[in-house]
Structures are given as structure tokens and as C-alpha cells.
mmCIF file of C-alpha atoms in Angstrom:
data_model
loop_
_atom_site.group_PDB
_atom_site.id
_atom_site.type_symbol
_atom_site.label_atom_id
_atom_site.label_comp_id
_atom_site.label_asym_id
_atom_site.label_seq_id
_atom_site.Cartn_x
_atom_site.Cartn_y
_atom_site.Cartn_z
ATOM 1 C CA MET A 28 105.941 182.599 99.931
ATOM 2 C CA ARG A 29 107.603 185.335 101.984
ATOM 3 C CA ALA A 30 105.669 186.226 105.154
ATOM 4 C CA ARG A 31 104.222 189.717 105.270
ATOM 5 C CA ALA A 32 106.112 192.006 107.620
ATOM 6 C CA LYS A 33 104.305 193.066 110.784
ATOM 7 C CA SER A 34 102.870 196.568 110.656
ATOM 8 C CA ARG A 35 103.881 198.524 113.750
ATOM 9 C CA PHE A 36 101.103 201.113 113.394
ATOM 10 C CA SER A 37 98.786 201.118 116.393
ATOM 11 C CA LEU A 38 95.586 203.112 116.765
ATOM 12 C CA ASN A 39 95.288 204.679 120.172
ATOM 13 C CA GLN A 40 91.563 204.560 120.798
ATOM 14 C CA TRP A 41 91.263 208.247 121.662
ATOM 15 C CA THR A 42 92.410 209.275 118.196
ATOM 16 C CA THR A 43 88.994 208.064 117.068
ATOM 17 C CA ARG A 44 87.295 208.916 120.329
ATOM 18 C CA ARG A 45 83.746 208.684 118.936
ATOM 19 C CA TRP A 46 84.222 204.960 118.475
ATOM 20 C CA SER A 47 83.425 202.530 121.273
ATOM 21 C CA VAL A 48 85.867 199.703 121.890
ATOM 22 C CA ALA A 49 83.824 197.422 119.630
ATOM 23 C CA GLU A 50 83.721 200.056 116.883
ATOM 24 C CA ALA A 51 87.435 200.773 117.186
ATOM 25 C CA VAL A 52 88.283 197.074 116.983
ATOM 26 C CA ASP A 53 86.072 196.750 113.914
ATOM 27 C CA GLY A 54 87.680 199.837 112.385
ATOM 28 C CA CYS A 55 91.140 198.366 112.909
ATOM 29 C CA VAL A 56 90.108 195.174 111.159
ATOM 30 C CA ARG A 57 88.587 197.042 108.211
ATOM 31 C CA HIS A 58 91.661 199.258 107.803
ATOM 32 C CA GLY A 59 94.197 196.476 108.256
ATOM 33 C CA VAL A 60 95.519 197.815 111.574
ATOM 34 C CA GLU A 61 97.131 195.139 113.738
ATOM 35 C CA ALA A 62 97.345 196.828 117.154
ATOM 36 C CA ILE A 63 95.261 199.068 119.374
ATOM 37 C CA GLY A 64 95.864 201.186 122.465
ATOM 38 C CA LEU A 65 92.912 201.066 124.866
ATOM 39 C CA TRP A 66 91.595 203.343 127.621
ATOM 40 C CA ARG A 67 90.299 201.966 130.896
ATOM 41 C CA GLN A 68 87.009 203.862 130.985
ATOM 42 C CA ASP A 69 86.117 202.667 127.487
ATOM 43 C CA VAL A 70 87.084 199.109 128.373
ATOM 44 C CA ALA A 71 84.852 199.362 131.446
ATOM 45 C CA ALA A 72 81.969 200.632 129.313
ATOM 46 C CA GLN A 73 82.408 197.733 126.900
ATOM 47 C CA GLY A 74 83.109 195.230 129.663
ATOM 48 C CA LEU A 75 86.572 193.805 130.371
ATOM 49 C CA LYS A 76 85.689 190.225 129.446
ATOM 50 C CA GLU A 77 83.959 191.291 126.230
ATOM 51 C CA THR A 78 86.896 193.528 125.321
ATOM 52 C CA VAL A 79 89.340 190.663 125.807
ATOM 53 C CA GLU A 80 87.205 188.516 123.504
ATOM 54 C CA LEU A 81 86.774 191.243 120.880
ATOM 55 C CA VAL A 82 90.504 191.893 120.692
ATOM 56 C CA ALA A 83 91.360 188.205 120.573
ATOM 57 C CA ASP A 84 88.751 187.403 117.911
ATOM 58 C CA ALA A 85 90.066 190.286 115.775
ATOM 59 C CA GLY A 86 93.665 189.087 116.151
ATOM 60 C CA LEU A 87 94.815 192.468 117.495
ATOM 61 C CA ARG A 88 97.687 193.247 119.816
ATOM 62 C CA VAL A 89 97.010 195.634 122.715
ATOM 63 C CA SER A 90 99.915 198.064 122.498
ATOM 64 C CA SER A 91 99.002 199.807 125.754
ATOM 65 C CA LEU A 92 96.321 200.316 128.351
ATOM 66 C CA CYS A 93 95.854 203.870 129.550
ATOM 67 C CA ARG A 94 95.985 204.775 132.267
ATOM 68 C CA GLY A 95 97.294 204.128 135.707
ATOM 69 C CA GLY A 96 98.981 206.696 137.887
ATOM 70 C CA PHE A 97 97.817 209.827 139.757
ATOM 71 C CA LEU A 98 100.013 208.772 142.630
ATOM 72 C CA THR A 99 100.945 212.111 144.179
ATOM 73 C CA SER A 100 98.013 212.521 146.551
ATOM 74 C CA GLY A 101 99.193 209.813 148.925
ATOM 75 C CA ASP A 102 95.641 208.417 149.020
ATOM 76 C CA PRO A 103 95.721 204.609 149.580
ATOM 77 C CA GLN A 104 92.742 204.342 147.219
ATOM 78 C CA ALA A 105 95.043 205.435 144.395
ATOM 79 C CA LEU A 106 97.168 202.351 144.993
ATOM 80 C CA ASP A 107 94.068 200.160 144.977
ATOM 81 C CA ASP A 108 92.927 201.666 141.681
ATOM 82 C CA ASN A 109 96.356 201.086 140.179
ATOM 83 C CA ARG A 110 96.307 197.465 141.287
ATOM 84 C CA ARG A 111 92.987 197.113 139.457
ATOM 85 C CA ALA A 112 94.521 198.759 136.390
ATOM 86 C CA ILE A 113 97.413 196.291 136.505
ATOM 87 C CA ASP A 114 94.966 193.385 136.723
ATOM 88 C CA GLU A 115 93.062 194.756 133.715
ATOM 89 C CA ALA A 116 96.276 195.137 131.716
ATOM 90 C CA ALA A 117 97.145 191.524 132.520
ATOM 91 C CA GLU A 118 93.744 190.329 131.324
ATOM 92 C CA LEU A 119 94.157 192.251 128.077
ATOM 93 C CA ASP A 120 97.755 191.054 127.631
ATOM 94 C CA ALA A 121 98.666 194.717 127.095
ATOM 95 C CA ALA A 122 102.276 195.492 126.242
ATOM 96 C CA CYS A 123 102.288 198.086 129.022
ATOM 97 C CA LEU A 124 100.156 200.080 131.439
ATOM 98 C CA VAL A 125 100.738 203.790 130.795
ATOM 99 C CA MET A 126 101.297 205.710 134.016
ATOM 100 C CA VAL A 127 100.386 209.415 134.137
ATOM 101 C CA VAL A 128 101.777 210.032 137.587
ATOM 102 C CA GLY A 129 99.715 213.029 138.733
ATOM 103 C CA GLY A 130 100.338 216.692 139.458
ATOM 104 C CA LEU A 131 100.707 218.669 142.659
ATOM 105 C CA PRO A 132 98.480 217.331 145.462
ATOM 106 C CA GLY A 133 95.139 219.127 145.447
ATOM 107 C CA VAL A 134 95.444 220.427 141.881
ATOM 108 C CA VAL A 135 92.646 218.878 139.813
ATOM 109 C CA PRO A 136 92.609 219.223 136.014
ATOM 110 C CA GLY A 137 90.021 221.802 134.941
ATOM 111 C CA ARG A 138 89.060 222.930 138.455
ATOM 112 C CA PRO A 139 89.873 226.164 140.339
ATOM 113 C CA LEU A 140 92.646 225.977 142.890
ATOM 114 C CA GLY A 141 91.694 225.194 146.451
ATOM 115 C CA ALA A 142 93.925 223.811 149.172
ATOM 116 C CA ILE A 143 97.050 222.559 147.420
ATOM 117 C CA SER A 144 100.647 221.577 148.067
ATOM 118 C CA ARG A 145 103.337 223.468 146.172
ATOM 119 C CA ASP A 146 106.062 221.044 147.232
ATOM 120 C CA LEU A 147 107.103 219.633 143.852
ATOM 121 C CA PRO A 148 110.026 217.482 145.119
ATOM 122 C CA ALA A 149 107.726 215.872 147.702
ATOM 123 C CA ALA A 150 105.167 215.076 144.994
ATOM 124 C CA ARG A 151 107.850 213.328 142.955
ATOM 125 C CA GLU A 152 108.968 211.402 146.028
ATOM 126 C CA ARG A 153 105.412 210.124 146.492
ATOM 127 C CA VAL A 154 105.561 208.716 142.972
ATOM 128 C CA ALA A 155 108.774 206.885 143.828
ATOM 129 C CA GLU A 156 107.193 205.486 146.994
ATOM 130 C CA ALA A 157 104.125 204.275 145.088
ATOM 131 C CA LEU A 158 106.268 202.608 142.427
ATOM 132 C CA ALA A 159 108.076 200.657 145.132
ATOM 133 C CA VAL A 160 104.703 199.127 146.020
ATOM 134 C CA LEU A 161 103.243 198.735 142.536
ATOM 135 C CA ALA A 162 106.230 197.507 140.525
ATOM 136 C CA PRO A 163 106.505 194.119 142.263
ATOM 137 C CA TYR A 164 102.725 193.678 142.019
ATOM 138 C CA ALA A 165 102.925 194.376 138.282
ATOM 139 C CA GLY A 166 105.893 192.049 137.890
ATOM 140 C CA GLU A 167 104.005 189.171 139.489
ATOM 141 C CA ARG A 168 101.274 189.621 136.872
ATOM 142 C CA GLY A 169 103.537 190.070 133.878
ATOM 143 C CA VAL A 170 102.607 193.732 133.417
ATOM 144 C CA ARG A 171 105.070 196.487 132.561
ATOM 145 C CA LEU A 172 104.413 199.923 134.028
ATOM 146 C CA ALA A 173 105.291 202.704 131.579
ATOM 147 C CA LEU A 174 106.077 206.089 133.129
ATOM 148 C CA GLU A 175 105.011 208.866 130.781
ATOM 149 C CA PRO A 176 106.670 212.259 131.145
ATOM 150 C CA LEU A 177 104.316 215.039 130.074
ATOM 151 C CA HIS A 178 105.136 218.449 128.632
ATOM 152 C CA PRO A 179 105.963 220.927 131.448
ATOM 153 C CA MET A 180 102.690 222.821 130.884
ATOM 154 C CA TYR A 181 100.949 219.827 132.504
ATOM 155 C CA CYS A 182 103.257 219.650 135.534
ATOM 156 C CA ALA A 183 100.822 221.247 137.988
ATOM 157 C CA ASP A 184 97.746 219.171 137.269
ATOM 158 C CA ARG A 185 98.700 215.964 135.459
ATOM 159 C CA ALA A 186 102.325 214.879 135.714
ATOM 160 C CA VAL A 187 105.182 216.035 137.914
ATOM 161 C CA LEU A 188 107.458 214.145 135.522
ATOM 162 C CA SER A 189 108.286 216.602 132.742
ATOM 163 C CA THR A 190 111.320 215.038 131.058
ATOM 164 C CA LEU A 191 112.346 211.616 129.908
ATOM 165 C CA GLY A 192 115.367 211.915 132.182
ATOM 166 C CA GLN A 193 113.146 212.330 135.242
ATOM 167 C CA ALA A 194 111.074 209.301 134.231
ATOM 168 C CA LEU A 195 114.232 207.216 133.789
ATOM 169 C CA ASP A 196 115.527 208.299 137.197
ATOM 170 C CA LEU A 197 112.364 206.877 138.784
ATOM 171 C CA ALA A 198 112.352 203.754 136.627
ATOM 172 C CA GLU A 199 115.967 202.724 137.178
ATOM 173 C CA PRO A 200 115.615 201.241 140.715
ATOM 174 C CA HIS A 201 113.243 198.645 139.239
ATOM 175 C CA PRO A 202 113.769 195.794 136.756
ATOM 176 C CA PRO A 203 113.204 196.953 133.140
ATOM 177 C CA GLU A 204 110.482 194.345 132.664
ATOM 178 C CA GLN A 205 108.558 195.917 135.549
ATOM 179 C CA VAL A 206 109.027 199.652 134.923
ATOM 180 C CA GLY A 207 109.734 201.297 131.587
ATOM 181 C CA VAL A 208 109.042 204.667 130.018
ATOM 182 C CA VAL A 209 106.883 206.157 127.286
ATOM 183 C CA VAL A 210 108.439 208.289 124.575
ATOM 184 C CA ASP A 211 105.606 210.521 123.337
ATOM 185 C CA THR A 212 106.646 212.996 120.656
ATOM 186 C CA PHE A 213 104.143 215.633 121.807
ATOM 187 C CA HIS A 214 105.629 215.692 125.276
ATOM 188 C CA VAL A 215 109.379 215.345 124.640
ATOM 189 C CA TRP A 216 110.176 216.989 121.282
ATOM 190 C CA TRP A 217 111.212 220.301 122.902
ATOM 191 C CA ASP A 218 113.752 218.822 125.339
ATOM 192 C CA PRO A 219 117.353 219.670 124.327
ATOM 193 C CA ASP A 220 118.511 216.446 126.027
ATOM 194 C CA VAL A 221 115.880 214.171 124.516
ATOM 195 C CA LEU A 222 118.114 212.269 122.075
ATOM 196 C CA GLU A 223 120.665 211.599 124.808
ATOM 197 C CA GLN A 224 117.906 210.431 127.150
ATOM 198 C CA ILE A 225 116.353 208.163 124.508
ATOM 199 C CA ALA A 226 119.762 206.500 124.121
ATOM 200 C CA ARG A 227 119.913 206.150 127.908
ATOM 201 C CA ALA A 228 116.459 204.521 127.802
ATOM 202 C CA ALA A 229 117.704 201.468 125.884
ATOM 203 C CA GLY A 230 115.864 198.471 127.300
ATOM 204 C CA ARG A 231 113.363 200.719 129.108
ATOM 205 C CA ILE A 232 111.200 202.027 126.249
ATOM 206 C CA ALA A 233 107.794 200.442 126.751
ATOM 207 C CA SER A 234 105.848 202.563 124.255
ATOM 208 C CA TYR A 235 106.519 205.014 121.437
ATOM 209 C CA GLN A 236 103.586 207.357 120.802
ATOM 210 C CA VAL A 237 103.401 209.886 117.979
ATOM 211 C CA CYS A 238 101.387 212.964 117.099
ATOM 212 C CA ASP A 239 102.279 216.542 116.226
ATOM 213 C CA PHE A 240 102.512 219.669 118.407
ATOM 214 C CA LEU A 241 100.257 222.376 116.988
ATOM 215 C CA SER A 242 101.100 226.065 116.874
ATOM 216 C CA PRO A 243 99.287 228.070 117.981
ATOM 217 C CA LEU A 244 97.941 225.844 120.709
ATOM 218 C CA PRO A 245 94.156 225.888 121.264
ATOM 219 C CA ALA A 246 92.652 227.450 124.390
ATOM 220 C CA ASP A 247 92.475 223.972 125.908
ATOM 221 C CA VAL A 248 96.108 222.944 125.602
ATOM 222 C CA LEU A 249 95.181 219.317 126.267
ATOM 223 C CA LEU A 250 93.751 219.305 122.733
ATOM 224 C CA GLY A 251 96.859 220.701 121.038
ATOM 225 C CA ARG A 252 97.837 217.424 119.380
ATOM 226 C CA GLY A 253 97.726 217.195 115.613
ATOM 227 C CA VAL A 254 98.115 214.698 112.808
ATOM 228 C CA MET A 255 101.791 214.161 112.028
ATOM 229 C CA GLY A 256 103.020 216.784 109.573
ATOM 230 C CA GLU A 257 100.538 219.451 110.673
ATOM 231 C CA GLY A 258 102.652 220.915 113.481
ATOM 232 C CA VAL A 259 106.246 221.681 114.436
ATOM 233 C CA ILE A 260 107.820 218.321 115.317
ATOM 234 C CA ASP A 261 110.701 216.843 113.337
ATOM 235 C CA PHE A 262 109.879 213.136 113.667
ATOM 236 C CA ALA A 263 112.862 211.553 111.930
ATOM 237 C CA PRO A 264 115.507 212.163 114.646
ATOM 238 C CA LEU A 265 113.176 210.964 117.392
ATOM 239 C CA THR A 266 112.103 207.842 115.495
ATOM 240 C CA GLU A 267 115.692 207.021 114.580
ATOM 241 C CA ALA A 268 116.809 207.453 118.191
ATOM 242 C CA VAL A 269 114.040 205.192 119.486
ATOM 243 C CA ALA A 270 115.024 202.516 116.955
ATOM 244 C CA ALA A 271 118.708 202.865 117.843
ATOM 245 C CA ALA A 272 117.768 202.340 121.500
ATOM 246 C CA GLY A 273 116.404 198.938 120.515
ATOM 247 C CA TYR A 274 112.663 199.565 120.606
ATOM 248 C CA SER A 275 110.878 197.409 118.027
ATOM 249 C CA GLY A 276 107.346 197.382 119.411
ATOM 250 C CA ASP A 277 104.168 198.992 118.152
ATOM 251 C CA ILE A 278 104.035 202.739 117.510
ATOM 252 C CA GLU A 279 100.801 204.366 118.654
ATOM 253 C CA VAL A 280 99.160 207.359 117.065
ATOM 254 C CA GLU A 281 97.505 209.219 119.955
ATOM 255 C CA ILE A 282 95.748 212.481 119.092
ATOM 256 C CA PHE A 283 93.641 214.685 121.365
ATOM 257 C CA ASN A 284 92.060 217.261 119.083
ATOM 258 C CA ALA A 285 88.483 218.554 118.956
ATOM 259 C CA ASP A 286 88.404 218.781 115.153
ATOM 260 C CA VAL A 287 89.835 215.279 114.775
ATOM 261 C CA TRP A 288 87.280 213.904 117.212
ATOM 262 C CA ALA A 289 84.424 215.639 115.359
ATOM 263 C CA ALA A 290 85.434 214.190 111.987
ATOM 264 C CA ASP A 291 84.441 210.816 110.567
ATOM 265 C CA PRO A 292 86.621 208.228 112.360
ATOM 266 C CA ASP A 293 87.168 206.200 109.202
ATOM 267 C CA GLU A 294 88.481 209.284 107.421
ATOM 268 C CA ILE A 295 90.731 210.120 110.369
ATOM 269 C CA LEU A 296 92.144 206.612 110.499
ATOM 270 C CA ALA A 297 92.933 206.691 106.789
ATOM 271 C CA ARG A 298 94.502 210.137 107.168
ATOM 272 C CA VAL A 299 96.744 209.221 110.096
ATOM 273 C CA ARG A 300 97.839 206.007 108.422
ATOM 274 C CA SER A 301 98.953 208.008 105.400
ATOM 275 C CA SER A 302 100.876 210.529 107.485
ATOM 276 C CA PHE A 303 102.364 207.712 109.560
ATOM 277 C CA ALA A 304 103.632 205.922 106.468
ATOM 278 C CA GLU A 305 105.192 209.156 105.168
ATOM 279 C CA LEU A 306 106.793 210.449 108.385
ATOM 280 C CA ILE A 307 107.251 207.449 110.670
ATOM 281 C CA GLY A 308 107.272 204.353 108.433
ATOM 282 C CA GLU A 309 105.578 200.997 108.808
#
């Protein structure tokens, strides 16, 4: 009998944010999903050891652990927290640890501006300096750091890496098995150089994440992600480019959207699987 092909669909836990880790693992099993992307705070709430056991007993792959990063402040405690995140990713046997590198020093998401630095090049240099410390630590533990460029509207408060090219520039001094990049359709679809940069990323793509970019965006632009097919992104060229670059790992659906989070998670999972099959493929 011919073996069933592996499904590459992965449920990023925050797509069904109402579910705990245990509920999300159970939902994956019931819906025939083979991989899951986990978030550190939810893993902590469930318990790391229990999460490891739940995932293993369900036979799931952990496509990513989110997140490490926030490296621009220069605070030594940030390095300590990232070392803990690397250790957690190793325990979970996660394919990568997603790194959201942080915005301008002093700029905190959702808070009024106080004392800040406006030196963007210096903030990016701090990321490079932190990677020089963290990449070998991750390599010793078999963990791959995955730099995620975010859409430029998040540059001030969440990620001073705005393009895939910038992420690759920071990744390239390190071995590919230690530092890779995330290709997230929401964040990179607009970039006129994105297809060229995806080709350049061959051997460095640690995660491919998909969702749509809504128009108009909601007041909270963090929640402007939609189910594939409900926004403006043309997925085929991006997916084809990622495949041509040699990436054959899991493909995560990661959606931050208030209406999606308010809906029944089982219905959402069925809905995103259908759109995934139509626009991305299994």
C-alpha cells in the first residue's frame, strides 16, 4: 500500500487563540493536522514538560516556537530570556525559534512614547551583536533561530527588520543551521524585491507562514491578518518561490484577527484548511 503523503499544513496556535495548548493539540488530532506552531506564554501556562508530552503523544511536529527576540534594548536580561527560549525550543524539538527582533529602544507596543532612541542603524547593530552571542548557543542545542522581518508599519515598536533582504544580511554571517529566516506572507508581500530575496534565501528559510493582508486595515493594525483569499495577497508566486528555494517544511497558518479569535475554533480550523488547500496546497 502506498504511504500517505505528509500534510504540510500547520496550525499556528494563535489562529485559534481561545484554545489552550491542550485544546489546540486535541483540535489538531481531531482535524487531522500533523503540525503545530506554539507560543511561549501558552506553553508556560500549560507547563513545558506537559506540553512536550502532549505533542509527543499526539504525534505532532512543532513547526515553530514563538517567540524569541526583542534584542534592541541592549538589556542583558533579554539575552537571558532568549537563552531560555532556545532551551524551550530544544525541549519541544521545534523546527525553529521565531525571532521578532524588537523596535527602537524605548518604544513599547501599545504605550505612549517616553524616552526613546531614534537611531535605527544602531538598533539593527544591536541585533547583530546579540545574534553573535545567541547563534552559537542555539547551535549547541540543535535549535535554529529564525529571523522574521515584519511589515514596515511595525518598525518602530516590534521589528527593525522590515525586509527579507535585511534579515538575510544579518543571518549570513552565521551557519544556516543556526540562523535562518521566516517568510511570512503578511509581512513581505508588498516588497518589490521579495521574489529575488526568497531565491537568495535558499538554504536559509526556516519557516513559511501564510495569512492574508486585509484592506482596509482595522484600527489595531496588529489584527489586520485574514484568512487566505479574503485580502489582497497573491499567494501563488510567493509559494512557488519558496518551493523553488528548496523549502519543504511545514507551512503555518498564523492569523491575528479579532473576529477570527471570537469565532468557534473548530469552525476556523476547518475554514483555514479549506482556504489553504485551495490557495497554498497540501
